[in-house]
Amino acid sequence: MRKIIIAAFVLVLTLALSQTAGAITFMGNGSGSLMTSPATYSGTFISGLTGTWSFTIDDSMWPAASDSTARFDYIWSTYFAGNYDNTVGAEGWWGTFDGNTTPSAPQFRFTTTAPSGWNGLVGGGMSIQILIRDWYADGILDQAEKHRRNHQLSSTYSVNPTLGTGDYDNMCGNGSLSAGNFNFKNPPTLDSLTPNGQFTMYNCPSPVETETWGAIKALYR
């Protein structure tokens, strides 16, 4: 009898978890800069999804964008200068922007429409890493390295289900993206970014599922 009851609970849980979910891959095209305020990158999707994307870094404690020298010096000394990787052949500086290094975690927003199959708004927090290569391997950032167009930006992110609308309503998820061509251009010139990424969506666990697992465990006591 106990086995039958357990099987019934497992069946109920399986049905609860078997709702719509999926992995989504995408490519976007857009622009932005750390030297602007707000420090935002945004654009449109060109494959995988239809709509717009953006991600923003909290720059509320940074020098104003109107003083580009002070702003760059602050960004460099705070996020990059102390994070040098001296691995032979891969020398460079790593800058990390997340909830530990900025006043609040960077935020992403994707607004998507048909015919991508996903319609609505999805957003959440991000951790962004930027690699500035030291091509001369001398531990000194020179102007050519500062403005070179093949530095790398990458990110991992987590979906905030309270922000979701449409097909993203009550959905949880996580993903990652990467983009090349990052540099420190001053406004009005912006970096052109082509982010490639993926994220996986799944239904957030409900109270019913939590209680069901608790009931199953209780049967074994």
Coordinates of N, CA and C in Angstrom, one line a residue:
M1 N 0.8 -1.2 0.0 CA 0.0 0.0 0.0 C 0.9 1.3 0.0
R2 N 1.9 1.2 0.8 CA 2.8 2.4 0.9 C 3.4 2.7 -0.5
K3 N 3.8 1.6 -1.2 CA 4.5 1.8 -2.5 C 3.5 2.5 -3.5
I4 N 2.2 2.1 -3.4 CA 1.2 2.6 -4.3 C 1.0 4.1 -4.0
I5 N 1.0 4.5 -2.7 CA 0.8 5.9 -2.3 C 2.0 6.7 -2.8
I6 N 3.2 6.2 -2.6 CA 4.4 6.8 -3.1 C 4.4 7.1 -4.6
A7 N 4.0 6.0 -5.3 CA 3.9 6.1 -6.7 C 3.0 7.2 -7.2
A8 N 1.8 7.3 -6.5 CA 0.9 8.3 -6.8 C 1.4 9.7 -6.6
F9 N 2.1 9.9 -5.4 CA 2.7 11.2 -5.2 C 3.7 11.6 -6.2
V10 N 4.6 10.6 -6.6 CA 5.6 10.9 -7.6 C 4.9 11.2 -9.0
L11 N 3.8 10.6 -9.3 CA 3.1 10.9 -10.5 C 2.6 12.3 -10.5
V12 N 2.0 12.7 -9.4 CA 1.5 14.1 -9.3 C 2.6 15.1 -9.4
L13 N 3.8 14.8 -8.8 CA 4.9 15.7 -8.9 C 5.5 15.8 -10.3
T14 N 5.5 14.7 -11.0 CA 6.0 14.7 -12.3 C 5.2 15.5 -13.3
L15 N 3.8 15.4 -13.1 CA 2.9 16.2 -13.9 C 3.1 17.6 -13.6
A16 N 3.3 18.0 -12.3 CA 3.5 19.4 -12.0 C 4.7 20.0 -12.6
L17 N 5.7 19.2 -12.7 CA 7.0 19.7 -13.3 C 7.1 19.6 -14.8
S18 N 6.2 19.0 -15.5 CA 6.3 18.8 -16.9 C 5.6 19.9 -17.7
Q19 N 5.5 21.1 -17.2 CA 5.0 22.2 -17.9 C 6.0 22.7 -18.9
T20 N 5.6 23.8 -19.6 CA 6.5 24.3 -20.6 C 7.8 24.8 -20.1
A21 N 8.9 24.4 -20.7 CA 10.2 24.9 -20.3 C 11.1 24.7 -21.6
G22 N 12.3 25.3 -21.6 CA 13.1 25.1 -22.7 C 14.4 25.9 -22.7
A23 N 15.3 25.5 -23.6 CA 16.6 26.2 -23.7 C 16.5 27.1 -25.0
I24 N 16.9 28.3 -24.8 CA 16.8 29.3 -25.9 C 18.2 29.8 -26.2
T25 N 18.6 29.8 -27.5 CA 19.9 30.4 -27.9 C 19.6 31.6 -28.7
F26 N 20.5 32.6 -28.7 CA 20.2 33.8 -29.4 C 21.5 34.5 -29.8
M27 N 21.4 35.5 -30.8 CA 22.4 36.4 -31.1 C 21.8 37.8 -31.2
G28 N 22.5 38.8 -30.7 CA 22.0 40.1 -30.8 C 23.0 41.1 -31.4
N29 N 22.6 42.3 -31.7 CA 23.4 43.3 -32.2 C 23.0 44.6 -31.5
G30 N 24.1 45.4 -31.0 CA 23.7 46.6 -30.4 C 25.0 47.4 -30.0
S31 N 24.9 48.3 -29.1 CA 26.0 49.1 -28.7 C 25.8 49.6 -27.2
G32 N 26.9 50.2 -26.7 CA 26.8 50.8 -25.4 C 28.2 51.1 -24.9
S33 N 28.4 51.5 -23.6 CA 29.7 51.9 -23.2 C 29.7 52.0 -21.6
L34 N 30.8 51.7 -21.0 CA 31.0 52.0 -19.6 C 31.2 53.5 -19.4
M35 N 31.6 54.2 -20.4 CA 31.9 55.6 -20.3 C 30.7 56.5 -20.4
T36 N 29.5 55.9 -20.6 CA 28.2 56.7 -20.6 C 27.5 56.5 -19.3
S37 N 26.6 57.3 -18.9 CA 25.8 57.1 -17.7 C 24.3 57.3 -18.1
P38 N 23.5 56.3 -17.9 CA 23.8 55.0 -17.2 C 24.7 54.2 -18.1
A39 N 25.4 53.2 -17.5 CA 26.3 52.4 -18.2 C 25.5 51.2 -18.8
T40 N 25.0 51.4 -20.0 CA 24.0 50.5 -20.6 C 24.5 50.0 -22.0
Y41 N 24.2 48.8 -22.2 CA 24.3 48.2 -23.6 C 23.0 47.7 -24.0
S42 N 22.6 48.0 -25.3 CA 21.3 47.6 -25.7 C 21.2 47.4 -27.2
G43 N 20.2 46.7 -27.7 CA 20.1 46.4 -29.1 C 18.9 45.5 -29.4
T44 N 19.0 44.9 -30.6 CA 17.9 44.0 -31.0 C 18.5 42.6 -31.2
F45 N 17.6 41.6 -31.2 CA 18.0 40.2 -31.5 C 18.0 40.1 -33.0
I46 N 19.0 39.3 -33.5 CA 19.1 39.1 -34.9 C 18.9 37.6 -35.3
S47 N 18.9 36.7 -34.2 CA 18.6 35.3 -34.5 C 18.2 34.7 -33.1
G48 N 17.4 33.7 -33.2 CA 16.9 32.9 -32.0 C 15.8 33.5 -31.3
L49 N 15.7 34.9 -31.2 CA 14.6 35.6 -30.6 C 14.3 36.8 -31.4
T50 N 13.1 37.3 -31.2 CA 12.7 38.6 -31.9 C 12.4 39.6 -30.8
G51 N 13.0 40.8 -30.9 CA 12.7 41.8 -29.9 C 14.0 42.6 -29.5
T52 N 14.0 43.0 -28.3 CA 15.1 43.9 -27.9 C 15.8 43.3 -26.6
W53 N 17.0 43.7 -26.4 CA 17.8 43.3 -25.2 C 18.5 44.5 -24.6
S54 N 18.8 44.4 -23.3 CA 19.6 45.5 -22.7 C 20.2 44.9 -21.4
F55 N 21.4 45.4 -21.0 CA 21.9 45.2 -19.7 C 22.6 46.4 -19.2
T56 N 22.4 46.7 -17.9 CA 22.8 47.9 -17.3 C 23.7 47.7 -16.0
I57 N 24.8 48.4 -15.9 CA 25.6 48.3 -14.7 C 25.4 49.5 -13.9
D58 N 25.2 49.3 -12.6 CA 25.0 50.4 -11.6 C 26.2 51.2 -11.5
D59 N 26.2 52.4 -12.0 CA 27.3 53.4 -12.0 C 27.1 54.5 -11.1
S60 N 26.2 54.3 -10.1 CA 25.7 55.5 -9.2 C 26.9 56.0 -8.4
M61 N 27.9 55.2 -8.2 CA 29.1 55.7 -7.4 C 30.3 56.1 -8.2
W62 N 30.1 56.1 -9.5 CA 31.2 56.4 -10.4 C 31.3 57.9 -10.7
P63 N 32.4 58.4 -11.1 CA 32.5 59.8 -11.6 C 31.5 60.0 -12.8
A64 N 31.1 61.2 -13.0 CA 30.2 61.6 -14.0 C 30.8 61.3 -15.4
A65 N 29.9 61.0 -16.3 CA 30.4 60.7 -17.7 C 31.0 61.9 -18.4
S66 N 30.6 63.1 -17.9 CA 31.2 64.3 -18.4 C 32.7 64.5 -18.2
D67 N 33.2 63.8 -17.2 CA 34.6 63.8 -16.9 C 35.2 62.5 -17.3
S68 N 35.5 62.3 -18.6 CA 35.9 60.9 -19.0 C 37.2 60.4 -18.4
T69 N 38.1 61.4 -18.1 CA 39.4 60.9 -17.5 C 39.2 60.4 -16.1
A70 N 38.4 61.1 -15.3 CA 38.1 60.7 -13.9 C 37.3 59.4 -13.9
R71 N 36.4 59.3 -14.9 CA 35.5 58.1 -14.9 C 36.4 56.9 -15.3
F72 N 37.2 57.0 -16.4 CA 38.0 55.9 -16.7 C 39.0 55.5 -15.6
D73 N 39.6 56.5 -15.0 CA 40.6 56.2 -14.0 C 39.9 55.4 -12.8
Y74 N 38.7 55.8 -12.5 CA 38.0 55.1 -11.4 C 37.7 53.7 -11.8
I75 N 37.1 53.5 -13.0 CA 36.8 52.1 -13.4 C 38.0 51.2 -13.5
W76 N 39.1 51.8 -14.0 CA 40.3 51.0 -14.2 C 40.9 50.6 -12.8
S77 N 41.0 51.6 -11.9 CA 41.6 51.3 -10.6 C 40.8 50.4 -9.7
T78 N 39.4 50.6 -9.9 CA 38.5 49.8 -9.0 C 38.3 48.4 -9.5
Y79 N 38.2 48.2 -10.8 CA 37.8 46.9 -11.3 C 38.9 46.1 -12.0
F80 N 39.9 46.7 -12.6 CA 40.9 46.0 -13.4 C 42.3 46.0 -12.8
A81 N 42.8 47.1 -12.4 CA 44.2 47.2 -12.1 C 44.7 46.1 -11.2
G82 N 44.0 45.8 -10.2 CA 44.4 44.8 -9.2 C 44.1 43.3 -9.6
N83 N 43.6 43.1 -10.8 CA 43.2 41.8 -11.2 C 43.9 41.4 -12.5
Y84 N 45.3 41.4 -12.4 CA 46.1 41.0 -13.6 C 46.4 39.5 -13.6
D85 N 46.2 39.0 -14.8 CA 46.5 37.6 -15.1 C 47.8 37.5 -15.9
N86 N 48.9 36.9 -15.2 CA 50.2 36.9 -15.9 C 50.5 35.6 -16.6
T87 N 49.4 34.8 -16.9 CA 49.6 33.5 -17.6 C 50.3 33.8 -18.9
V88 N 51.4 33.1 -19.2 CA 52.1 33.4 -20.4 C 51.3 33.1 -21.7
G89 N 51.2 34.1 -22.5 CA 50.4 34.0 -23.7 C 49.0 34.4 -23.6
A90 N 48.5 34.7 -22.3 CA 47.2 35.1 -22.1 C 47.1 36.2 -21.1
E91 N 48.2 37.1 -21.1 CA 48.2 38.2 -20.1 C 47.1 39.1 -20.3
G92 N 46.6 39.6 -19.2 CA 45.5 40.6 -19.3 C 44.9 40.9 -17.9
W93 N 44.0 41.9 -18.0 CA 43.3 42.3 -16.8 C 41.8 41.9 -16.8
W94 N 41.3 41.3 -15.7 CA 39.9 40.9 -15.6 C 39.2 41.9 -14.7
G95 N 38.1 42.4 -15.2 CA 37.2 43.3 -14.4 C 35.9 42.5 -14.2
T96 N 35.4 42.5 -12.9 CA 34.2 41.8 -12.6 C 33.2 42.8 -12.1
F97 N 32.0 42.8 -12.6 CA 30.9 43.7 -12.2 C 29.8 42.8 -11.7
D98 N 29.5 42.8 -10.4 CA 28.4 42.0 -9.9 C 27.9 42.7 -8.6
G99 N 27.0 42.0 -7.9 CA 26.5 42.6 -6.7 C 27.5 42.8 -5.6
N100 N 28.7 42.2 -5.7 CA 29.7 42.4 -4.7 C 30.7 43.5 -5.0
T101 N 30.8 43.9 -6.3 CA 31.7 44.9 -6.7 C 31.0 46.2 -7.1
T102 N 29.7 46.2 -7.3 CA 29.0 47.4 -7.7 C 27.9 47.6 -6.6
P103 N 27.3 48.8 -6.5 CA 26.3 49.0 -5.5 C 25.1 48.1 -5.6
S104 N 24.7 47.6 -6.8 CA 23.7 46.6 -6.9 C 24.1 45.8 -8.2
A105 N 23.6 44.6 -8.3 CA 23.9 43.7 -9.4 C 23.5 44.3 -10.7
P106 N 24.3 44.1 -11.7 CA 23.9 44.5 -13.1 C 22.6 43.8 -13.4
Q107 N 21.8 44.4 -14.3 CA 20.5 43.9 -14.6 C 20.3 43.7 -16.1
F108 N 19.6 42.7 -16.5 CA 19.3 42.5 -17.9 C 17.8 42.5 -18.1
R109 N 17.4 42.9 -19.3 CA 16.0 42.9 -19.7 C 15.9 42.4 -21.2
F110 N 15.1 41.4 -21.5 CA 14.8 40.9 -22.8 C 13.3 41.1 -23.0
T111 N 13.0 41.9 -24.0 CA 11.6 42.0 -24.4 C 11.4 41.3 -25.8
T112 N 10.7 40.2 -25.8 CA 10.6 39.4 -27.0 C 9.1 39.3 -27.5
T113 N 9.0 39.1 -28.8 CA 7.7 39.0 -29.5 C 7.7 37.8 -30.4
A114 N 6.5 37.5 -30.9 CA 6.4 36.5 -32.0 C 7.1 37.0 -33.2
P115 N 7.7 36.1 -34.0 CA 7.4 34.6 -34.1 C 8.5 33.8 -33.3
S116 N 9.2 34.4 -32.3 CA 10.2 33.6 -31.6 C 9.7 32.5 -30.8
G117 N 8.4 32.5 -30.5 CA 7.8 31.5 -29.6 C 7.8 31.9 -28.2
W118 N 8.5 33.0 -27.8 CA 8.5 33.5 -26.5 C 8.1 35.0 -26.5
N119 N 7.0 35.3 -25.8 CA 6.5 36.6 -25.9 C 6.4 37.2 -24.5
G120 N 6.9 38.4 -24.3 CA 6.9 39.1 -23.0 C 8.2 39.6 -22.6
L121 N 8.3 39.9 -21.3 CA 9.5 40.5 -20.7 C 10.1 39.5 -19.7
V122 N 11.4 39.3 -19.8 CA 12.2 38.5 -18.9 C 13.4 39.3 -18.4
G123 N 13.7 39.3 -17.1 CA 14.8 40.1 -16.6 C 15.4 39.5 -15.3
G124 N 16.5 40.1 -14.9 CA 17.1 39.6 -13.6 C 18.5 40.1 -13.4
G125 N 19.2 39.5 -12.5 CA 20.5 40.0 -12.2 C 21.6 39.3 -13.0
M126 N 22.8 40.0 -13.1 CA 23.9 39.5 -13.9 C 25.2 39.6 -13.2
S127 N 26.2 38.8 -13.6 CA 27.6 39.0 -13.2 C 28.3 39.1 -14.5
I128 N 29.0 40.2 -14.7 CA 29.7 40.5 -16.0 C 31.2 40.5 -15.8
Q129 N 31.9 39.9 -16.7 CA 33.4 39.8 -16.6 C 33.9 40.4 -17.9
I130 N 34.9 41.3 -17.8 CA 35.5 41.9 -19.0 C 37.0 41.6 -19.0
L131 N 37.5 41.1 -20.1 CA 38.9 40.9 -20.2 C 39.6 41.9 -21.1
I132 N 40.6 42.6 -20.6 CA 41.4 43.5 -21.4 C 42.8 42.9 -21.6
R133 N 43.1 42.5 -22.8 CA 44.3 41.8 -23.1 C 45.5 42.7 -23.0
D134 N 46.6 42.2 -22.4 CA 47.9 42.9 -22.3 C 48.8 42.3 -23.5
W135 N 48.6 42.9 -24.6 CA 49.2 42.3 -25.8 C 50.8 42.4 -25.8
Y136 N 51.3 43.4 -25.0 CA 52.7 43.5 -24.9 C 53.3 42.8 -23.7
A137 N 52.4 42.2 -22.9 CA 52.8 41.4 -21.7 C 53.8 42.1 -20.8
D138 N 53.5 43.4 -20.6 CA 54.4 44.2 -19.8 C 53.7 44.7 -18.5
G139 N 52.4 44.3 -18.3 CA 51.7 44.8 -17.1 C 51.3 46.3 -17.2
I140 N 51.4 46.9 -18.3 CA 51.1 48.3 -18.5 C 50.1 48.5 -19.6
L141 N 49.0 49.2 -19.3 CA 47.9 49.4 -20.3 C 48.3 50.6 -21.1
D142 N 48.6 50.4 -22.4 CA 48.9 51.6 -23.2 C 47.7 51.9 -24.1
Q143 N 47.7 53.0 -24.8 CA 46.6 53.5 -25.5 C 46.1 52.5 -26.6
A144 N 47.0 51.8 -27.2 CA 46.6 50.9 -28.3 C 45.9 49.7 -27.6
E145 N 46.3 49.3 -26.5 CA 45.5 48.2 -25.8 C 44.2 48.7 -25.2
K146 N 44.2 49.9 -24.8 CA 43.0 50.5 -24.2 C 41.8 50.6 -25.2
H147 N 42.2 50.9 -26.5 CA 41.2 51.1 -27.5 C 41.1 50.0 -28.5
R148 N 41.9 48.9 -28.3 CA 41.8 47.8 -29.3 C 40.4 47.1 -29.2
R149 N 40.0 46.7 -30.4 CA 38.6 46.2 -30.5 C 38.4 44.7 -30.3
N150 N 39.3 44.0 -29.7 CA 39.0 42.6 -29.6 C 39.1 42.2 -28.1
H151 N 38.8 43.1 -27.2 CA 38.6 42.7 -25.8 C 37.3 41.9 -25.7
Q152 N 37.2 41.2 -24.6 CA 36.0 40.2 -24.4 C 35.2 40.6 -23.3
L153 N 33.9 40.5 -23.5 CA 32.9 40.6 -22.4 C 32.1 39.3 -22.3
S154 N 31.9 38.8 -21.1 CA 31.1 37.6 -20.9 C 30.2 37.8 -19.6
S155 N 29.2 37.0 -19.5 CA 28.3 37.2 -18.4 C 27.5 35.9 -18.1
T156 N 27.2 35.7 -16.9 CA 26.2 34.7 -16.4 C 25.0 35.5 -15.8
Y157 N 23.8 35.0 -15.9 CA 22.7 35.7 -15.4 C 21.6 34.8 -14.9
S158 N 20.8 35.3 -14.0 CA 19.7 34.5 -13.4 C 18.4 35.3 -13.6
V159 N 17.3 34.6 -13.9 CA 16.0 35.2 -14.2 C 15.4 35.5 -12.8
N160 N 14.8 36.7 -12.7 CA 14.0 37.1 -11.6 C 12.5 36.8 -12.0
P161 N 11.9 35.8 -11.4 CA 10.5 35.4 -11.9 C 9.5 36.5 -11.6
T162 N 9.7 37.4 -10.7 CA 8.8 38.5 -10.4 C 8.7 39.5 -11.5
L163 N 9.7 39.5 -12.4 CA 9.7 40.5 -13.5 C 9.1 40.0 -14.7
G164 N 8.9 38.7 -14.8 CA 8.4 38.0 -16.0 C 6.9 38.4 -16.4
T165 N 6.7 38.6 -17.7 CA 5.4 38.8 -18.2 C 5.1 37.9 -19.4
G166 N 3.9 37.7 -19.8 CA 3.6 36.8 -20.9 C 4.1 35.4 -20.7
D167 N 4.8 34.9 -21.7 CA 5.3 33.5 -21.6 C 6.3 33.3 -20.5
Y168 N 6.9 34.4 -20.0 CA 7.9 34.3 -18.9 C 7.3 34.4 -17.5
D169 N 6.0 34.6 -17.4 CA 5.3 34.7 -16.2 C 5.5 33.5 -15.3
N170 N 6.0 33.7 -14.1 CA 6.3 32.6 -13.1 C 7.3 31.6 -13.6
M171 N 8.2 32.1 -14.5 CA 9.3 31.2 -15.0 C 10.6 31.6 -14.3
C172 N 11.4 30.6 -14.0 CA 12.7 30.7 -13.5 C 13.7 30.4 -14.6
G173 N 15.0 30.7 -14.4 CA 15.9 30.3 -15.4 C 17.3 30.9 -15.2
N174 N 18.2 30.6 -16.0 CA 19.6 31.1 -16.0 C 20.2 30.9 -17.3
G175 N 21.3 31.6 -17.5 CA 22.0 31.5 -18.8 C 23.3 32.3 -18.8
S176 N 23.9 32.4 -20.0 CA 25.2 33.1 -20.2 C 25.3 33.7 -21.6
L177 N 26.2 34.6 -21.7 CA 26.4 35.3 -23.0 C 27.9 35.7 -23.1
S178 N 28.3 36.0 -24.3 CA 29.7 36.5 -24.5 C 29.6 37.4 -25.7
A179 N 30.6 38.4 -25.8 CA 30.7 39.3 -26.9 C 32.1 39.8 -27.0
G180 N 32.5 40.1 -28.2 CA 33.8 40.7 -28.5 C 33.7 42.1 -28.8
N181 N 34.8 42.7 -29.1 CA 34.9 44.1 -29.6 C 34.7 45.2 -28.5
F182 N 34.8 44.8 -27.2 CA 34.7 45.7 -26.1 C 35.9 46.6 -26.1
N183 N 35.8 47.9 -25.8 CA 36.9 48.8 -25.6 C 36.4 50.0 -24.8
F184 N 37.3 51.0 -24.5 CA 37.0 52.1 -23.7 C 36.8 53.4 -24.6
K185 N 35.9 53.4 -25.5 CA 35.6 54.5 -26.3 C 34.9 55.6 -25.5
N186 N 35.2 56.8 -25.8 CA 34.5 57.9 -25.2 C 33.3 58.4 -26.0
P187 N 32.2 58.7 -25.3 CA 31.0 59.2 -26.1 C 31.4 60.4 -26.9
P188 N 30.6 60.6 -28.0 CA 29.4 59.9 -28.4 C 29.7 58.6 -29.1
T189 N 31.0 58.2 -29.3 CA 31.2 56.9 -29.9 C 31.0 55.8 -28.9
L190 N 30.3 54.7 -29.4 CA 30.0 53.6 -28.5 C 30.6 52.3 -29.0
D191 N 30.7 51.3 -28.1 CA 31.2 50.0 -28.5 C 30.0 49.3 -29.3
S192 N 30.4 48.6 -30.4 CA 29.4 47.8 -31.1 C 29.6 46.4 -30.6
L193 N 28.5 45.8 -30.0 CA 28.6 44.5 -29.5 C 27.6 43.5 -30.2
T194 N 28.0 42.3 -30.4 CA 27.2 41.2 -30.9 C 27.2 40.1 -29.9
P195 N 26.3 40.2 -28.9 CA 26.3 39.1 -27.9 C 25.7 37.8 -28.4
N196 N 26.4 36.7 -28.1 CA 25.8 35.4 -28.4 C 25.6 34.7 -27.0
G197 N 24.4 34.1 -26.9 CA 24.1 33.5 -25.6 C 23.0 32.5 -25.6
Q198 N 22.7 32.0 -24.4 CA 21.6 31.0 -24.2 C 21.1 31.2 -22.8
F199 N 19.8 30.8 -22.7 CA 19.3 30.7 -21.3 C 18.3 29.6 -21.3
T200 N 18.1 29.0 -20.2 CA 17.2 27.9 -20.0 C 16.0 28.4 -19.1
M201 N 14.8 28.2 -19.5 CA 13.7 28.6 -18.7 C 13.0 27.3 -18.2
Y202 N 12.4 27.4 -17.0 CA 11.7 26.3 -16.4 C 10.7 26.9 -15.4
N203 N 9.6 26.2 -15.1 CA 8.6 26.6 -14.2 C 9.2 26.7 -12.8
C204 N 9.0 27.8 -12.1 CA 9.5 27.9 -10.7 C 8.8 26.9 -9.9
P205 N 9.5 26.3 -8.9 CA 8.9 25.3 -8.0 C 7.7 26.0 -7.3
S206 N 6.6 25.3 -7.1 CA 5.4 25.8 -6.4 C 5.3 25.2 -5.0
P207 N 4.5 25.9 -4.1 CA 4.3 25.3 -2.8 C 3.8 23.9 -2.8
V208 N 3.0 23.6 -3.9 CA 2.4 22.2 -3.9 C 3.5 21.2 -4.1
E209 N 4.5 21.5 -5.0 CA 5.6 20.6 -5.2 C 6.4 20.4 -4.0
T210 N 6.7 21.5 -3.2 CA 7.5 21.4 -2.0 C 6.7 20.5 -1.0
E211 N 5.4 20.7 -0.8 CA 4.6 19.9 0.1 C 4.6 18.4 -0.3
T212 N 4.6 18.2 -1.6 CA 4.5 16.8 -2.1 C 5.8 16.1 -1.8
W213 N 6.9 16.8 -2.0 CA 8.2 16.1 -1.6 C 8.2 15.8 -0.1
G214 N 7.7 16.7 0.7 CA 7.7 16.5 2.1 C 6.8 15.3 2.5
A215 N 5.7 15.1 1.8 CA 4.9 14.0 2.0 C 5.5 12.7 1.7
I216 N 6.2 12.7 0.5 CA 6.9 11.5 0.1 C 8.0 11.1 1.1
K217 N 8.8 12.1 1.6 CA 9.8 11.8 2.6 C 9.2 11.2 3.8
A218 N 8.0 11.8 4.2 CA 7.4 11.3 5.5 C 7.0 9.9 5.4
L219 N 6.7 9.4 4.3 CA 6.3 8.0 4.1 C 7.5 7.0 4.4
Y220 N 8.7 7.5 4.3 CA 9.8 6.6 4.5 C 10.3 6.6 6.0
R221 N 9.7 7.5 6.8 CA 10.1 7.6 8.2 C 9.5 6.5 9.0

